[in-house]
């Protein structure tokens, strides 16, 4: 009986079976890969169709871009050109066309992330977050998409979602602790809790993000609390606009604060005023010239100017990039705080 099944003990037969099994696995993997790509393509196409209603490009121009042999890089450059000129609708339309044309996973990941950033600038935060989430589906460790997704959640006041996203970045070791501290401070700011506990929380978090000391100062001013109770003041560079509106000097153990309040004639001190604008302002006041200090705010990263203070630049979303510029101007009554 064994004679009829001797081939099962033949080494050559065993190799044939092994190669057959490997070939079967390879064919199955290939088939699954093709099916997966087709399914991914259908998913992207379905996703893109949700955002196709745009006043940017006419259908004629969309069809032209789809039909012409234009690579993805060229379409991206075109979209960025529209975005830089402020024509976000057209930039969005071009990116959507590029998404339809692209079959490469890395290209789609890049396009979805880029499109999300355009949606942020255009003010469509929910759509932006959808784009970043779709990009993350293609690559879970997409640092850029995760960063911008956290910004979307922050702007949408979805702070817990923001923290979860930042935690994912923290696990990858690619996030600044300042981002986490700032988000926790935003949660703390909205929490109904005792004033002293809230201030203590801000000051503890300021170890990772220095400007949170300004947030604590803002809370003191907003709630009418005596500033003598504030244990730690921010650097003058990030709060001089707030100090200018005070009627009494504070934090006089700091030489910069003493110089500042001397320029306002709130103290008499022998200290020399080093800042040119402040010394000029004091000279103007001493000579009865109707002058005041005005403040402007600009981002040290993208150089965009704004009329009020910001912790995160609305344009480039860089955290802690606000610089306060001081100018001497004609005296006008201004009682509002810049926050």
Coordinates of C-alpha atoms in Angstrom, one line a residue:
X1 CA 0.0 0.0 0.0
X2 CA 2.9 2.4 0.8
X3 CA 4.1 1.8 -2.7
X4 CA 1.3 3.9 -4.1
X5 CA 2.0 6.9 -1.9
X6 CA 5.8 6.9 -2.1
X7 CA 5.7 10.2 -3.8
X8 CA 4.5 11.9 -0.6
X9 CA 7.9 11.0 0.9
X10 CA 9.7 12.3 -2.1
X11 CA 11.7 15.6 -1.3
X12 CA 11.0 16.9 -4.8
X13 CA 7.2 16.5 -4.2
X14 CA 7.6 18.4 -0.9
X15 CA 9.3 21.3 -2.8
X16 CA 6.5 21.3 -5.3
X17 CA 3.9 21.6 -2.6
X18 CA 5.9 24.3 -0.9
X19 CA 6.3 26.4 -4.1
X20 CA 2.6 25.9 -4.8
X21 CA 1.7 27.2 -1.3
X22 CA 4.0 30.2 -1.7
X23 CA 2.5 30.9 -5.2
X24 CA -1.0 30.7 -3.8
X25 CA -0.2 33.1 -1.0
X26 CA 1.5 35.6 -3.4
X27 CA -1.5 35.5 -5.8
X28 CA -3.9 36.0 -2.9
X29 CA -1.9 38.9 -1.6
X30 CA -1.7 40.5 -5.0
X31 CA -5.4 40.1 -5.5
X32 CA -6.1 41.6 -2.1
X33 CA -3.7 44.5 -2.8
X34 CA -5.5 45.3 -6.1
X35 CA -8.9 45.1 -4.3
X36 CA -7.6 47.3 -1.5
X37 CA -6.2 50.0 -3.9
X38 CA -9.5 50.0 -5.8
X39 CA -11.4 50.3 -2.6
X40 CA -9.2 53.1 -1.5
X41 CA -9.7 54.9 -4.8
X42 CA -13.4 54.6 -4.5
X43 CA -13.2 55.9 -0.9
X44 CA -11.2 58.9 -1.9
X45 CA -13.5 59.6 -4.9
X46 CA -16.5 59.4 -2.7
X47 CA -14.8 61.7 -0.1
X48 CA -13.8 64.3 -2.7
X49 CA -17.3 64.4 -4.1
X50 CA -18.5 65.7 -0.7
X51 CA -16.5 68.9 -1.2
X52 CA -16.9 69.4 -5.0
X53 CA -19.5 72.1 -4.6
X54 CA -17.3 75.1 -4.9
X55 CA -17.5 78.5 -6.6
X56 CA -13.8 78.4 -7.4
X57 CA -13.4 76.9 -10.9
X58 CA -16.0 76.4 -13.5
X59 CA -16.8 72.8 -14.6
X60 CA -15.2 73.6 -17.9
X61 CA -11.9 74.5 -16.3
X62 CA -12.1 71.5 -13.9
X63 CA -12.5 69.2 -16.9
X64 CA -9.6 70.8 -18.7
X65 CA -7.3 70.2 -15.7
X66 CA -8.5 66.6 -15.4
X67 CA -8.0 65.9 -19.1
X68 CA -4.6 67.7 -19.6
X69 CA -1.4 65.8 -18.8
X70 CA -0.5 68.0 -15.8
X71 CA 1.4 66.4 -12.9
X72 CA 0.4 66.7 -9.3
X73 CA 3.3 69.0 -8.4
X74 CA 2.2 71.5 -11.0
X75 CA -1.3 71.4 -9.8
X76 CA -0.1 72.0 -6.2
X77 CA 1.9 75.0 -7.3
X78 CA -1.1 76.4 -9.1
X79 CA -3.3 75.9 -5.9
X80 CA -0.6 77.6 -3.7
X81 CA -0.5 80.5 -6.1
X82 CA -4.3 81.0 -5.8
X83 CA -4.0 80.6 -2.0
X84 CA -1.3 83.2 -1.7
X85 CA -3.4 85.7 -3.6
X86 CA -6.3 85.0 -1.2
X87 CA -8.4 83.1 -3.8
X88 CA -9.1 80.1 -1.5
X89 CA -12.1 78.8 -3.5
X90 CA -9.9 78.3 -6.6
X91 CA -7.1 76.8 -4.6
X92 CA -9.5 74.3 -3.1
X93 CA -10.9 73.5 -6.5
X94 CA -7.5 72.8 -7.9
X95 CA -6.5 70.6 -4.9
X96 CA -9.8 68.6 -5.4
X97 CA -8.9 68.1 -9.1
X98 CA -5.5 66.9 -8.1
X99 CA -7.0 64.5 -5.6
X100 CA -9.2 63.0 -8.4
X101 CA -6.2 62.6 -10.7
X102 CA -3.8 61.1 -8.1
X103 CA -3.5 57.4 -7.7
X104 CA -0.5 57.4 -5.5
X105 CA -1.0 57.0 -1.7
X106 CA 1.8 59.4 -0.7
X107 CA 0.5 62.1 -3.2
X108 CA -3.0 61.8 -1.8
X109 CA -1.7 62.1 1.8
X110 CA 0.2 65.3 0.8
X111 CA -2.8 66.7 -1.1
X112 CA -5.2 66.0 1.7
X113 CA -2.9 67.7 4.2
X114 CA -2.4 70.7 1.9
X115 CA -6.1 71.0 1.3
X116 CA -6.8 70.9 5.0
X117 CA -4.4 73.8 5.6
X118 CA -6.2 75.9 2.9
X119 CA -9.5 75.2 4.5
X120 CA -8.1 76.5 7.8
X121 CA -7.0 79.7 6.2
X122 CA -10.4 80.0 4.5
X123 CA -12.1 79.5 7.9
X124 CA -13.7 76.1 7.2
X125 CA -12.5 74.4 10.3
X126 CA -14.8 71.4 10.1
X127 CA -13.8 70.6 6.5
X128 CA -10.2 71.1 7.4
X129 CA -10.4 68.6 10.2
X130 CA -12.1 66.1 7.8
X131 CA -9.2 66.5 5.4
X132 CA -6.6 65.9 8.1
X133 CA -8.5 62.8 9.4
X134 CA -8.6 61.4 5.9
X135 CA -4.9 62.0 5.6
X136 CA -4.2 60.3 8.9
X137 CA -6.2 57.3 7.6
X138 CA -3.7 56.9 4.8
X139 CA -0.8 57.3 7.3
X140 CA -1.3 57.2 11.0
X141 CA 2.0 58.8 11.8
X142 CA 1.4 61.9 9.6
X143 CA 2.9 64.5 12.0
X144 CA 1.9 67.5 10.0
X145 CA -1.7 66.4 9.7
X146 CA -1.9 65.6 13.4
X147 CA -0.5 69.1 14.3
X148 CA -3.0 70.9 12.2
X149 CA -5.8 68.7 13.3
X150 CA -5.0 69.7 16.9
X151 CA -5.2 73.4 15.8
X152 CA -8.6 72.7 14.2
X153 CA -9.9 71.2 17.4
X154 CA -8.5 74.1 19.4
X155 CA -10.2 76.7 17.2
X156 CA -13.4 74.7 17.4
X157 CA -13.0 74.7 21.2
X158 CA -12.9 70.9 21.2
X159 CA -10.1 70.9 23.7
X160 CA -10.3 67.3 24.8
X161 CA -10.0 66.1 21.2
X162 CA -7.1 68.5 20.8
X163 CA -5.4 67.0 23.8
X164 CA -5.9 63.5 22.5
X165 CA -4.3 64.5 19.2
X166 CA -1.4 66.2 21.0
X167 CA -0.9 63.0 23.1
X168 CA -0.6 61.0 19.9
X169 CA 2.2 63.4 18.8
X170 CA 3.8 63.3 22.2
X171 CA 4.0 59.5 21.9
X172 CA 5.9 60.0 18.7
X173 CA 8.2 62.5 20.4
X174 CA 7.5 65.3 17.9
X175 CA 5.5 67.8 19.9
X176 CA 6.6 70.7 22.0
X177 CA 5.3 70.6 25.6
X178 CA 4.2 74.2 25.1
X179 CA 1.3 73.0 22.9
X180 CA 0.0 70.6 25.6
X181 CA 0.4 73.3 28.3
X182 CA -1.5 75.9 26.2
X183 CA -4.4 73.5 25.5
X184 CA -4.6 72.6 29.2
X185 CA -4.6 76.3 30.0
X186 CA -7.6 76.8 27.6
X187 CA -9.5 74.1 29.4
X188 CA -8.6 75.6 32.7
X189 CA -9.7 79.0 31.6
X190 CA -13.2 77.8 30.9
X191 CA -13.5 75.6 34.0
X192 CA -15.8 76.9 36.7
X193 CA -13.5 76.8 39.7
X194 CA -12.0 79.0 42.4
X195 CA -10.0 82.0 41.2
X196 CA -6.9 81.1 43.2
X197 CA -6.9 77.5 42.0
X198 CA -7.2 78.7 38.4
X199 CA -4.3 81.1 38.7
X200 CA -2.2 78.5 40.4
X201 CA -2.9 76.2 37.4
X202 CA -1.8 78.8 34.9
X203 CA 1.4 79.5 36.7
X204 CA 2.3 75.8 37.0
X205 CA 1.6 75.4 33.2
X206 CA 3.7 78.4 32.5
X207 CA 6.8 76.4 33.2
X208 CA 6.3 74.8 29.8
X209 CA 4.8 77.9 28.1
X210 CA 6.0 81.3 29.4
X211 CA 3.2 83.4 28.0
X212 CA 0.7 81.7 30.2
X213 CA 1.8 84.1 32.9
X214 CA 0.2 86.8 30.8
X215 CA -3.0 84.7 30.8
X216 CA -2.9 84.7 34.6
X217 CA -2.4 88.5 34.6
X218 CA -5.4 88.9 32.2
X219 CA -7.5 86.9 34.6
X220 CA -6.5 89.3 37.5
X221 CA -7.4 92.4 35.4
X222 CA -10.6 90.8 34.1
X223 CA -11.9 89.9 37.5
X224 CA -10.7 93.1 39.2
X225 CA -8.4 91.4 41.5
X226 CA -5.5 93.4 43.1
X227 CA -2.3 92.7 41.2
X228 CA -0.4 92.8 44.4
X229 CA -1.7 89.3 44.9
X230 CA -0.1 88.0 41.7
X231 CA 3.1 86.2 42.8
X232 CA 4.7 85.9 39.3
X233 CA 4.5 88.5 36.5
X234 CA 5.2 87.8 32.9
X235 CA 8.1 89.5 31.2
X236 CA 7.4 93.1 30.3
X237 CA 7.9 92.3 26.6
X238 CA 4.7 90.3 26.5
X239 CA 2.5 92.4 28.8
X240 CA 3.6 96.1 28.4
X241 CA 0.3 96.8 26.6
X242 CA -1.5 95.7 29.8
X243 CA 0.8 97.6 32.1
X244 CA 0.2 100.8 30.2
X245 CA -3.4 100.9 31.3
X246 CA -2.6 100.5 35.0
X247 CA -3.0 103.5 37.3
X248 CA -0.5 102.1 39.8
X249 CA 2.9 100.6 39.3
X250 CA 3.5 96.9 40.0
X251 CA 6.4 94.5 40.1
X252 CA 8.9 97.2 40.8
X253 CA 11.6 94.8 41.8
X254 CA 12.1 94.2 38.1
X255 CA 14.2 96.9 36.5
X256 CA 12.3 96.8 33.2
X257 CA 9.0 97.4 35.0
X258 CA 10.6 100.3 36.9
X259 CA 11.8 101.9 33.6
X260 CA 8.4 101.4 32.1
X261 CA 6.5 103.0 35.0
X262 CA 9.0 105.8 35.2
X263 CA 8.3 106.6 31.6
X264 CA 4.6 106.9 32.6
X265 CA 5.5 109.2 35.4
X266 CA 4.0 106.8 37.9
X267 CA 7.2 106.5 39.9
X268 CA 10.3 108.7 40.5
X269 CA 13.4 106.7 40.1
X270 CA 17.0 107.3 39.2
X271 CA 17.1 104.4 36.9
X272 CA 17.9 105.2 33.2
X273 CA 15.2 104.4 30.6
X274 CA 17.0 102.2 28.0
X275 CA 14.1 101.8 25.6
X276 CA 14.2 104.6 23.0
X277 CA 10.4 104.9 22.6
X278 CA 9.8 105.0 26.3
X279 CA 12.5 107.6 26.9
X280 CA 11.0 109.7 24.0
X281 CA 7.5 109.3 25.4
X282 CA 8.6 110.5 28.9
X283 CA 10.3 113.5 27.3
X284 CA 7.1 114.3 25.4
X285 CA 5.0 114.0 28.6
X286 CA 7.5 116.1 30.6
X287 CA 7.2 118.8 28.0
X288 CA 3.5 118.8 27.9
X289 CA 3.2 117.2 24.4
X290 CA -0.1 115.4 23.9
X291 CA 1.3 111.9 23.2
X292 CA 0.5 108.4 24.2
X293 CA 1.8 104.9 23.5
X294 CA 0.2 102.6 21.0
X295 CA 0.8 98.9 20.5
X296 CA 0.8 96.6 17.5
X297 CA 1.2 92.9 17.4
X298 CA 3.0 90.8 14.8
X299 CA 4.0 87.3 14.3
X300 CA 7.8 86.7 14.4
X301 CA 7.4 83.7 12.2
X302 CA 5.2 84.9 9.2
X303 CA 5.5 88.7 9.9
X304 CA 1.7 89.2 9.8
X305 CA 0.4 92.1 11.9
X306 CA -2.8 92.1 14.0
X307 CA -4.6 94.7 16.1
X308 CA -4.8 92.6 19.3
X309 CA -2.6 90.2 21.2
X310 CA -2.6 86.5 20.2
X311 CA -1.1 83.4 21.7
X312 CA -1.2 81.5 18.4
X313 CA -0.8 83.2 15.1
X314 CA -4.1 83.1 13.1
X315 CA -2.1 82.9 9.9
X316 CA 0.8 80.4 10.4
X317 CA -0.7 78.9 13.6
X318 CA 2.7 79.2 15.3
X319 CA 2.3 79.2 19.1
X320 CA 4.0 81.9 21.2
X321 CA 5.2 83.9 18.2
X322 CA 3.5 87.2 19.1
X323 CA 5.8 90.3 19.4
X324 CA 4.5 93.6 20.8
X325 CA 5.7 96.7 19.1
X326 CA 5.5 100.1 20.8
X327 CA 4.9 103.4 19.0
X328 CA 4.4 106.9 20.1
X329 CA 1.1 108.4 18.7
X330 CA -1.3 111.2 19.3
X331 CA -3.2 110.9 22.6
X332 CA -6.6 109.3 22.3
X333 CA -8.9 107.9 25.0
X334 CA -8.7 104.2 25.0
X335 CA -10.0 102.2 27.8
X336 CA -10.4 98.7 26.4
X337 CA -7.9 95.9 27.1
X338 CA -6.2 94.2 24.2
X339 CA -7.5 90.7 25.0

